[in-house]
CSV table of C-alpha atoms in Angstrom, one decimal:
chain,number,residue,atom,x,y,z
A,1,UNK,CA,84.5,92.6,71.5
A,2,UNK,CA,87.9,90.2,72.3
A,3,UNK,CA,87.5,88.0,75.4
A,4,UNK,CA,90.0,90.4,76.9
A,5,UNK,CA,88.0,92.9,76.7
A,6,UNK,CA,85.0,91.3,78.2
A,7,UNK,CA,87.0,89.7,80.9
A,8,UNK,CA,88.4,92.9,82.4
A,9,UNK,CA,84.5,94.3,82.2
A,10,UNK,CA,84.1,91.8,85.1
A,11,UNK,CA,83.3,93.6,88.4
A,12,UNK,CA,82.7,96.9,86.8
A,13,UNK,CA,79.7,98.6,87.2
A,14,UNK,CA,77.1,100.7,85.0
A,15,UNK,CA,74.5,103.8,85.5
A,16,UNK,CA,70.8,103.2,86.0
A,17,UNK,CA,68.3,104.9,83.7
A,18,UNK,CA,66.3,106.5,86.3
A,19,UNK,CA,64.4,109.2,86.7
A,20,UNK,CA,62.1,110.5,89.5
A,21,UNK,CA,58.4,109.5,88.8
A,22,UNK,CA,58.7,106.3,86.1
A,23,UNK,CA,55.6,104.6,85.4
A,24,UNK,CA,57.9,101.7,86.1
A,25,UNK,CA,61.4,100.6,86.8
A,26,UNK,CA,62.4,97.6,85.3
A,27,UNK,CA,65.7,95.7,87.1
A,28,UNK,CA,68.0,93.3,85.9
A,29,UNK,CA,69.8,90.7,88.2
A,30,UNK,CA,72.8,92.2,87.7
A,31,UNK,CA,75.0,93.3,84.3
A,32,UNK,CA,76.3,90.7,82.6
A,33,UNK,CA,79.8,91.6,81.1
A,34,UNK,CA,78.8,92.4,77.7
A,35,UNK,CA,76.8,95.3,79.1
A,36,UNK,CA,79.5,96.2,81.5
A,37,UNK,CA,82.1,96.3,78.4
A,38,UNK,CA,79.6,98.7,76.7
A,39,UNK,CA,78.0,100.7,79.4
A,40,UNK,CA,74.3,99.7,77.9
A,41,UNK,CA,72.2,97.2,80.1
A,42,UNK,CA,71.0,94.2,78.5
A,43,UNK,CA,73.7,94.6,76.1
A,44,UNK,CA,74.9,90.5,75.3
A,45,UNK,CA,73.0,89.8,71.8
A,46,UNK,CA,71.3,86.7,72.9
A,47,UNK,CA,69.0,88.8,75.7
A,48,UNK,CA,65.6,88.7,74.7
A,49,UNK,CA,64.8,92.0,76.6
A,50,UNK,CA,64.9,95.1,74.4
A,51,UNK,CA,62.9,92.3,71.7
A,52,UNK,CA,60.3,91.6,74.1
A,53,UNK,CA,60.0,95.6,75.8
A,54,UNK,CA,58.8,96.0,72.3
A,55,UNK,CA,56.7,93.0,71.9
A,56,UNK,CA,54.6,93.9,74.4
A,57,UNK,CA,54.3,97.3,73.4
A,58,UNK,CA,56.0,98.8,76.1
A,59,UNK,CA,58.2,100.8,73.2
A,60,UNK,CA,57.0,101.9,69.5
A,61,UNK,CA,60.2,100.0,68.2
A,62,UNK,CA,62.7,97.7,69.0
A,63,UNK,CA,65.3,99.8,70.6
A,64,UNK,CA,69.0,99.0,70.7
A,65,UNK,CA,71.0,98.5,74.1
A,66,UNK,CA,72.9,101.8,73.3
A,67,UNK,CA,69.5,103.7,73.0
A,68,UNK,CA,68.8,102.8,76.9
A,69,UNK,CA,68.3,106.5,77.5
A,70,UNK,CA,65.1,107.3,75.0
A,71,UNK,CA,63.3,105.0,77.8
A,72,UNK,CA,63.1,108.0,79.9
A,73,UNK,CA,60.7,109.2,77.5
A,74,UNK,CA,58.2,106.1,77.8
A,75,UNK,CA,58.6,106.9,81.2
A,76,UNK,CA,60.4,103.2,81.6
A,77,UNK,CA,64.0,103.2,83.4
A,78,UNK,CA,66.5,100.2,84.4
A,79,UNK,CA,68.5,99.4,87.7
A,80,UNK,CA,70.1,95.9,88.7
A,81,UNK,CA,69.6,94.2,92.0
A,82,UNK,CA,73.7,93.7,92.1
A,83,UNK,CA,75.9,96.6,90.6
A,84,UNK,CA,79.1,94.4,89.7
A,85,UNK,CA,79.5,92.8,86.8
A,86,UNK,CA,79.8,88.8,86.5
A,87,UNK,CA,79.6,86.5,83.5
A,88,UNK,CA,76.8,84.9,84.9
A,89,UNK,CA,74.2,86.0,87.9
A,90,UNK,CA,75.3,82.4,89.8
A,91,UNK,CA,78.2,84.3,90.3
A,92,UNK,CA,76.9,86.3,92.6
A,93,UNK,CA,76.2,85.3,96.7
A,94,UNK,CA,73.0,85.5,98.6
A,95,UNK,CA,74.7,87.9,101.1
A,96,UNK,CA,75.2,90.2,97.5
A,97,UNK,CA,71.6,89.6,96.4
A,98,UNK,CA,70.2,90.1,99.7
A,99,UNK,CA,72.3,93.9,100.2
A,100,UNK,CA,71.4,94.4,96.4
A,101,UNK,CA,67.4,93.9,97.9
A,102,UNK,CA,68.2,96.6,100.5
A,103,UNK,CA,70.0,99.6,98.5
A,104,UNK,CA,67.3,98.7,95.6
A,105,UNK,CA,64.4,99.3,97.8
A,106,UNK,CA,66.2,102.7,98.8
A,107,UNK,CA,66.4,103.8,94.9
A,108,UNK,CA,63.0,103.0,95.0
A,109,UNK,CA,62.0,104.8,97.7
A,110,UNK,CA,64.2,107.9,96.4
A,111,UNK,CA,62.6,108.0,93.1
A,112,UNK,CA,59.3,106.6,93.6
A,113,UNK,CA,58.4,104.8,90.1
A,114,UNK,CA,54.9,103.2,90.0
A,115,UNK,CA,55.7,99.7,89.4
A,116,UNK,CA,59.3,98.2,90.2
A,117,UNK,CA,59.6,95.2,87.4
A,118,UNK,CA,62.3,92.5,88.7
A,119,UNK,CA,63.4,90.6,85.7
A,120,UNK,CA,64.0,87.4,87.3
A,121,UNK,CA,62.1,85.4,89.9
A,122,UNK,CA,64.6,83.7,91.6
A,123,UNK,CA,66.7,87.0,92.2
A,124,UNK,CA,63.2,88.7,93.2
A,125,UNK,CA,62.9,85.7,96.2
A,126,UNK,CA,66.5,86.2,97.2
A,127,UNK,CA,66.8,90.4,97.1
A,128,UNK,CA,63.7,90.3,99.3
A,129,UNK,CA,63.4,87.4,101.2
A,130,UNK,CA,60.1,86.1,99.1
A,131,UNK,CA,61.0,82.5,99.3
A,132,UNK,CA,57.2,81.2,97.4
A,133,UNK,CA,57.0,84.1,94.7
A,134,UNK,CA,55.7,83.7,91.6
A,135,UNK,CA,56.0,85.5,88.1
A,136,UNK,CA,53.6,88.3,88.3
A,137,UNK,CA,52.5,91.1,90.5
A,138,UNK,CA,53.6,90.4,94.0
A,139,UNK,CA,51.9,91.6,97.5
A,140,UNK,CA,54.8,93.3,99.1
A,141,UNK,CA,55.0,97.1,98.3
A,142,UNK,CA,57.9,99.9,98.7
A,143,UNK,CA,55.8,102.8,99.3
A,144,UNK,CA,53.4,103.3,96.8
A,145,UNK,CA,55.4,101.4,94.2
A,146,UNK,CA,54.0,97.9,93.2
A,147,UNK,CA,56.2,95.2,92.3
A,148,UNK,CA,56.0,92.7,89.6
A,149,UNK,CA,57.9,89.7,89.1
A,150,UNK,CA,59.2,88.9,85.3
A,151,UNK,CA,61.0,86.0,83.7
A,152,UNK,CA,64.7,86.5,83.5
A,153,UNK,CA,65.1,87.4,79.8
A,154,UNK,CA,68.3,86.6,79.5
A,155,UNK,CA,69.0,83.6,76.4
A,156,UNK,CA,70.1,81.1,79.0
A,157,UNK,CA,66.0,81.1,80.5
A,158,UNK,CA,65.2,78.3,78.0
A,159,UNK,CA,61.8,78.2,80.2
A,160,UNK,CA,59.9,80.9,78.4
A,161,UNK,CA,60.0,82.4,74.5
A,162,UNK,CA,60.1,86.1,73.3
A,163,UNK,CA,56.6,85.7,73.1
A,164,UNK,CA,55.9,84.0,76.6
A,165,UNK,CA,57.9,86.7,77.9
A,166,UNK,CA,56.2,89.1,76.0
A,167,UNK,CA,52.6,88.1,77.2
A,168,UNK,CA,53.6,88.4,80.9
A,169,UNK,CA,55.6,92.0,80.2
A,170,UNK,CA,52.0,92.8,78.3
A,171,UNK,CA,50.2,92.3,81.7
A,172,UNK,CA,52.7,94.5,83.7
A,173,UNK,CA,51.9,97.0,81.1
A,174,UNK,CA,48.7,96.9,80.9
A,175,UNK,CA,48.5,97.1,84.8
A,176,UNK,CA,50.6,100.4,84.7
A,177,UNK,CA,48.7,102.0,82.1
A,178,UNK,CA,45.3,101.4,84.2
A,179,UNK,CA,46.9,102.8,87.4
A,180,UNK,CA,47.9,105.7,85.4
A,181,UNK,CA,44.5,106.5,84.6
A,182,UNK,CA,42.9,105.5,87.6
A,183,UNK,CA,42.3,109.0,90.0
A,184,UNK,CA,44.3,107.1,93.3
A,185,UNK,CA,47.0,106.2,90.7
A,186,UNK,CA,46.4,102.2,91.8
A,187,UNK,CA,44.8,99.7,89.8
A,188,UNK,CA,44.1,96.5,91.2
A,189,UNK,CA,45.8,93.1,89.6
């Protein structure tokens, strides 16, 4: 991929992997151009998220940014708070975080996964207003979905490893595989 390439990715914008009914939804901060150049979320090579969806066992394999749609399967899909393409989320304003908060709560509300999984804290406060969040499951609902907060696993989050990552993406699984066998579908945290 040529710089050209990458630089005229900027502002474009990329399908979810959605589906009605996921046992959970996990959303990025926004594509980054790598993944708008290709179409495949989490695409740049240094983002630690398709390494630790697998890590913590939420996939049998390490799957590969164009194989996005065999999460379906798992019953996993991906969104983005923003839809535009930057080089990097600071690009972005509160006012677009903040309108990203609102149409994402609509997807959610439209097709209802279990958990919602924002993959990065400080675009989880801004999106919804949550100024004191913290990584983990979080008190606010959108319906019946739960929300968890996850480190941002992009390669620039120097604060947390594949396998710090991993541990914390292990709880949100485990969480969503005990509300899936509990009979009301919820599972306290």
């Amino acid at each position: 991929m040529t710089p050209e390439q990458l630089q005229a990715a900027r502002d474009r914008t990329i399908p979810d992997v959605i589906a009605g009914g996921l046992r959970v939804l996990f959303c990025g901060i926004n594509p980054g151009l790598m993944s708008a150049a290709t179409g495949h979320h989490f695409a740049r090579p240094g983002n630690r998220f398709w390494p630790v969806l697998h890590t913590s066992d939420f996939t049998p394999r390490q799957l590969k940014p164009a194989e996005q749609g065999e999460l379906l399967a798992y019953g996993l899909g991906i969104t983005n708070v923003a839809a535009r393409a930057t080089a990097r989320a600071d690009e972005l304003s509160e006012e677009e975080m903040r309108e990203g908060g609102r149409l994402l709560e609509a997807t959610v509300r439209r097709y209802e996964p279990r958990w919602l999984a924002v993959a990065g804290i400080t675009a989880y406060r801004v999106a919804f207003g949550e100024k004191k969040a913290v990584i983990g499951p979080q008190e606010r609902t959108i319906g019946a979905t739960r929300i968890w907060a996850l480190p941002n696993p992009s390669g620039l989050n120097a604060h947390w490893t594949v396998e710090t990552m991993a541990e914390e993406f292990g709880r949100l699984r485990a969480a969503a595989a005990a509300a899936a066998s509990s009979p009301s579908g919820v599972t306290p945290v």
